[in-house]
mmCIF file of C-alpha atoms in Angstrom:
data_model
loop_
_atom_site.group_PDB
_atom_site.id
_atom_site.type_symbol
_atom_site.label_atom_id
_atom_site.label_comp_id
_atom_site.label_asym_id
_atom_site.label_seq_id
_atom_site.Cartn_x
_atom_site.Cartn_y
_atom_site.Cartn_z
ATOM 1 C CA ASP A 1 28.094 9.817 34.305
ATOM 2 C CA ALA A 2 30.121 7.011 32.832
ATOM 3 C CA ALA A 3 27.542 4.272 33.590
ATOM 4 C CA ALA A 4 24.804 6.199 31.737
ATOM 5 C CA ALA A 5 27.118 6.655 28.738
ATOM 6 C CA ALA A 6 28.003 2.957 28.725
ATOM 7 C CA GLU A 7 24.212 2.134 28.925
ATOM 8 C CA ASP A 8 23.564 4.432 25.951
ATOM 9 C CA ASP A 9 26.390 2.713 24.008
ATOM 10 C CA ASP A 10 24.794 -0.598 24.806
ATOM 11 C CA ASP A 11 21.439 0.620 23.531
ATOM 12 C CA ASP A 12 23.045 1.946 20.359
ATOM 13 C CA ASP A 13 24.832 -1.394 19.791
ATOM 14 C CA GLU A 14 21.561 -3.232 20.330
ATOM 15 C CA ALA A 15 19.756 -0.872 17.830
ATOM 16 C CA ASP A 16 22.576 -1.316 15.320
ATOM 17 C CA GLY A 17 22.405 -5.131 15.768
ATOM 18 C CA GLU A 18 18.585 -5.036 15.250
ATOM 19 C CA VAL A 19 18.940 -2.945 12.090
ATOM 20 C CA GLN A 20 21.672 -5.289 10.837
ATOM 21 C CA CYS A 21 19.460 -8.270 11.389
ATOM 22 C CA LEU A 22 16.550 -6.587 9.633
ATOM 23 C CA LEU A 23 18.777 -5.720 6.713
ATOM 24 C CA HIS A 24 19.940 -9.311 6.528
ATOM 25 C CA ALA A 25 16.345 -10.476 6.559
ATOM 26 C CA LEU A 26 15.545 -7.979 3.768
ATOM 27 C CA GLN A 27 18.234 -9.493 1.637
ATOM 28 C CA ALA A 28 17.320 -13.072 2.466
ATOM 29 C CA THR A 29 13.680 -12.390 1.393
ATOM 30 C CA ASP A 30 14.818 -10.664 -1.894
ATOM 31 C CA GLU A 31 13.211 -7.472 -0.503
ATOM 32 C CA SER A 32 9.696 -8.929 -0.931
ATOM 33 C CA ASP A 33 8.660 -9.411 2.795
ATOM 34 C CA HIS A 34 6.432 -6.437 3.720
ATOM 35 C CA GLU A 35 6.962 -7.139 7.487
ATOM 36 C CA VAL A 36 10.721 -6.624 7.170
ATOM 37 C CA TRP A 37 10.124 -3.168 5.519
ATOM 38 C CA TYR A 38 7.575 -2.403 8.200
ATOM 39 C CA ASP A 39 9.984 -3.345 10.968
ATOM 40 C CA LEU A 40 12.627 -1.163 9.546
ATOM 41 C CA GLY A 41 10.151 1.675 9.310
ATOM 42 C CA ALA A 42 9.202 1.133 12.900
ATOM 43 C CA ARG A 43 12.807 1.283 13.963
ATOM 44 C CA ALA A 44 13.407 4.488 11.979
ATOM 45 C CA HIS A 45 10.251 5.870 13.594
ATOM 46 C CA ASP A 46 11.532 4.852 17.067
ATOM 47 C CA LEU A 47 14.771 6.652 16.310
ATOM 48 C CA GLY A 48 12.891 9.815 15.397
ATOM 49 C CA ASP A 49 13.428 9.735 11.586
ATOM 50 C CA THR A 50 9.801 10.153 10.534
ATOM 51 C CA ASP A 51 10.683 10.857 6.885
ATOM 52 C CA GLU A 52 12.642 7.676 6.662
ATOM 53 C CA ALA A 53 9.999 5.734 8.549
ATOM 54 C CA LEU A 54 7.379 6.865 6.053
ATOM 55 C CA ARG A 55 9.463 6.010 3.049
ATOM 56 C CA LEU A 56 10.019 2.421 4.556
ATOM 57 C CA TYR A 57 6.318 2.103 5.471
ATOM 58 C CA GLU A 58 5.426 3.051 1.919
ATOM 59 C CA ARG A 59 7.697 0.211 0.575
ATOM 60 C CA ALA A 60 5.968 -2.166 2.925
ATOM 61 C CA CYS A 61 2.547 -0.859 1.816
ATOM 62 C CA ALA A 62 3.465 -1.465 -1.748
ATOM 63 C CA LEU A 63 3.929 -5.154 -0.851
ATOM 64 C CA ASN A 64 0.875 -5.451 1.342
ATOM 65 C CA GLY A 65 -1.543 -2.559 1.399
ATOM 66 C CA ARG A 66 -3.937 -4.345 3.789
ATOM 67 C CA ASP A 67 -1.903 -4.670 6.966
ATOM 68 C CA PRO A 68 -3.804 -2.682 9.598
ATOM 69 C CA LEU A 69 -0.813 -2.141 11.911
ATOM 70 C CA LEU A 70 1.374 -0.950 9.015
ATOM 71 C CA LEU A 71 -1.424 1.429 7.836
ATOM 72 C CA SER A 72 -2.064 2.782 11.308
ATOM 73 C CA ASN A 73 1.647 3.473 11.931
ATOM 74 C CA MET A 74 1.907 4.988 8.481
ATOM 75 C CA GLY A 75 -0.966 7.297 9.494
ATOM 76 C CA VAL A 76 0.839 8.274 12.624
ATOM 77 C CA ALA A 77 3.980 9.170 10.669
ATOM 78 C CA LEU A 78 1.886 11.159 8.090
ATOM 79 C CA LEU A 79 0.263 13.084 11.024
ATOM 80 C CA GLU A 80 3.649 13.915 12.535
ATOM 81 C CA LEU A 81 4.783 15.162 9.093
ATOM 82 C CA GLY A 82 1.753 17.623 9.076
ATOM 83 C CA ARG A 83 -0.319 15.637 6.525
ATOM 84 C CA PRO A 84 -3.592 15.004 8.475
ATOM 85 C CA ARG A 85 -5.856 14.116 5.485
ATOM 86 C CA GLU A 86 -3.460 11.450 4.333
ATOM 87 C CA ALA A 87 -3.109 10.191 7.858
ATOM 88 C CA PHE A 88 -6.849 9.854 8.099
ATOM 89 C CA ARG A 89 -7.058 7.981 4.784
ATOM 90 C CA CYS A 90 -4.463 5.421 6.277
ATOM 91 C CA TYR A 91 -6.508 5.043 9.404
ATOM 92 C CA ARG A 92 -9.635 4.391 7.316
ATOM 93 C CA ARG A 93 -7.766 1.893 5.193
ATOM 94 C CA ALA A 94 -6.674 0.090 8.368
ATOM 95 C CA LEU A 95 -10.209 0.037 9.617
ATOM 96 C CA ARG A 96 -11.390 -1.477 6.198
ATOM 97 C CA ALA A 97 -8.742 -4.178 6.619
ATOM 98 C CA ASP A 98 -9.705 -4.779 10.288
ATOM 99 C CA ALA A 99 -12.791 -3.093 11.681
ATOM 100 C CA HIS A 100 -11.754 -4.231 15.217
ATOM 101 C CA ASP A 101 -8.410 -2.326 15.123
ATOM 102 C CA VAL A 102 -8.767 -0.196 18.203
ATOM 103 C CA SER A 103 -5.500 1.707 17.562
ATOM 104 C CA ALA A 104 -6.518 2.834 14.070
ATOM 105 C CA ARG A 105 -10.034 3.765 15.249
ATOM 106 C CA PHE A 106 -8.672 5.763 18.173
ATOM 107 C CA ASN A 107 -6.137 7.579 15.989
ATOM 108 C CA ALA A 108 -8.820 8.399 13.463
ATOM 109 C CA GLY A 109 -11.092 9.562 16.187
ATOM 110 C CA GLU A 110 -8.515 11.767 17.867
ATOM 111 C CA LEU A 111 -7.805 13.252 14.537
ATOM 112 C CA LEU A 112 -11.422 13.977 13.816
ATOM 113 C CA LEU A 113 -11.819 15.456 17.347
ATOM 114 C CA ALA A 114 -8.809 17.733 16.849
ATOM 115 C CA MET A 115 -10.299 18.885 13.553
ATOM 116 C CA GLY A 116 -13.652 19.647 15.129
ATOM 117 C CA LYS A 117 -15.444 17.044 13.039
ATOM 118 C CA LEU A 118 -17.767 15.770 15.804
ATOM 119 C CA HIS A 119 -20.344 14.267 13.463
ATOM 120 C CA GLY A 120 -17.637 12.283 11.794
ATOM 121 C CA LEU A 121 -16.338 11.118 15.076
ATOM 122 C CA ALA A 122 -19.834 10.114 16.237
ATOM 123 C CA ALA A 123 -20.188 8.146 12.983
ATOM 124 C CA LEU A 124 -16.784 6.427 13.487
ATOM 125 C CA LEU A 125 -17.732 5.366 16.936
ATOM 126 C CA ALA A 126 -21.280 4.227 15.824
ATOM 127 C CA GLU A 127 -19.864 1.965 13.179
ATOM 128 C CA ALA A 128 -17.416 0.379 15.505
ATOM 129 C CA PRO A 129 -17.807 -3.284 16.433
ATOM 130 C CA GLU A 130 -19.132 -3.863 19.991
ATOM 131 C CA ASP A 131 -15.948 -5.511 21.226
ATOM 132 C CA ALA A 132 -13.833 -2.609 19.926
ATOM 133 C CA MET A 133 -16.016 -0.114 21.854
ATOM 134 C CA ARG A 134 -15.311 -2.063 25.165
ATOM 135 C CA ASP A 135 -11.718 -0.976 24.908
ATOM 136 C CA GLU A 136 -10.698 1.667 27.512
ATOM 137 C CA MET A 137 -9.254 3.882 24.709
ATOM 138 C CA MET A 138 -12.660 3.890 22.993
ATOM 139 C CA ALA A 139 -14.438 4.726 26.223
ATOM 140 C CA THR A 140 -12.029 7.757 26.590
ATOM 141 C CA LEU A 141 -12.741 8.794 23.064
ATOM 142 C CA ARG A 142 -16.462 8.608 23.627
ATOM 143 C CA GLU A 143 -16.153 10.774 26.732
ATOM 144 C CA GLU A 144 -14.081 13.306 24.792
ATOM 145 C CA LEU A 145 -16.793 13.407 22.104
ATOM 146 C CA GLU A 146 -19.598 13.925 24.646
ATOM 147 C CA SER A 147 -17.560 16.673 26.302
ATOM 148 C CA ALA A 148 -16.901 18.337 22.990
ATOM 149 C CA GLN A 149 -20.602 18.071 22.002
ATOM 150 C CA ASP A 150 -21.626 19.634 25.316
ATOM 151 C CA GLU A 151 -19.234 22.487 24.705
ATOM 152 C CA GLN A 152 -20.442 23.012 21.142
ATOM 153 C CA ASP A 153 -24.102 23.026 22.396
ATOM 154 C CA GLU A 154 -23.252 25.684 24.931
ATOM 155 C CA GLN A 155 -21.464 27.763 22.239
ATOM 156 C CA ASP A 156 -24.524 27.349 19.968
ATOM 157 C CA GLU A 157 -26.919 28.391 22.675
ATOM 158 C CA GLN A 158 -24.630 31.457 23.483
ATOM 159 C CA GLY A 159 -24.500 32.363 19.775
ATOM 160 C CA GLU A 160 -28.310 32.223 19.578
ATOM 161 C CA GLN A 161 -28.718 34.453 22.591
ATOM 162 C CA ASP A 162 -26.173 36.909 21.080
ATOM 163 C CA GLU A 163 -28.013 36.863 17.845
ATOM 164 C CA GLN A 164 -31.411 37.454 19.561
ATOM 165 C CA GLU A 165 -29.978 40.401 21.593
ATOM 166 C CA LEU A 166 -28.491 41.913 18.363
ATOM 167 C CA GLN A 167 -31.817 41.578 16.569
ATOM 168 C CA GLU A 168 -33.614 43.182 19.601
ATOM 169 C CA SER A 169 -31.154 46.082 19.729
ATOM 170 C CA ARG A 170 -31.787 46.820 15.997
ATOM 171 C CA ALA A 171 -35.538 46.679 16.211
ATOM 172 C CA PRO A 172 -37.193 50.069 15.887
ATOM 173 C CA ARG A 173 -38.333 51.383 19.112
ATOM 174 C CA THR A 174 -41.711 53.045 19.447
ATOM 175 C CA GLY A 175 -43.090 55.287 22.067
ATOM 176 C CA GLU A 176 -39.755 56.608 23.346
#
């Protein structure tokens, strides 16, 4: 469809214009503005170039390693690249910079949940400021934790029953 192709071309032109503007800003700031590096990284990330996004985020981080939004997005990129431990460290750094950062806490929590680290997730939620816990994303995460804990409790109970049955089947039988 010609209209859709023209719209795609307009989107590409807009993206090119945005990148050109950011590159000009980078030159104007003598490459010392971490926010410009971050914006370039975010643009690369939006375009699906996670490796390039991470490289640009790292440049931004070298200039300001305490920007929670930067650290959180850097964590997302690392996770997409299959580097969950480094991603988690970025989320924790973001939370040290701003304990109220719901996005970083949610991302860290989802990662802990995916790794089955329920105690770590419970601690992450317990240390969260009250206002952060009122966020809908945190409520969802708490519900996911409770559900996973219930499932784990059921598995533990089943494992104990299985172990007891196994022990009983091995016990010497008398009088038979």
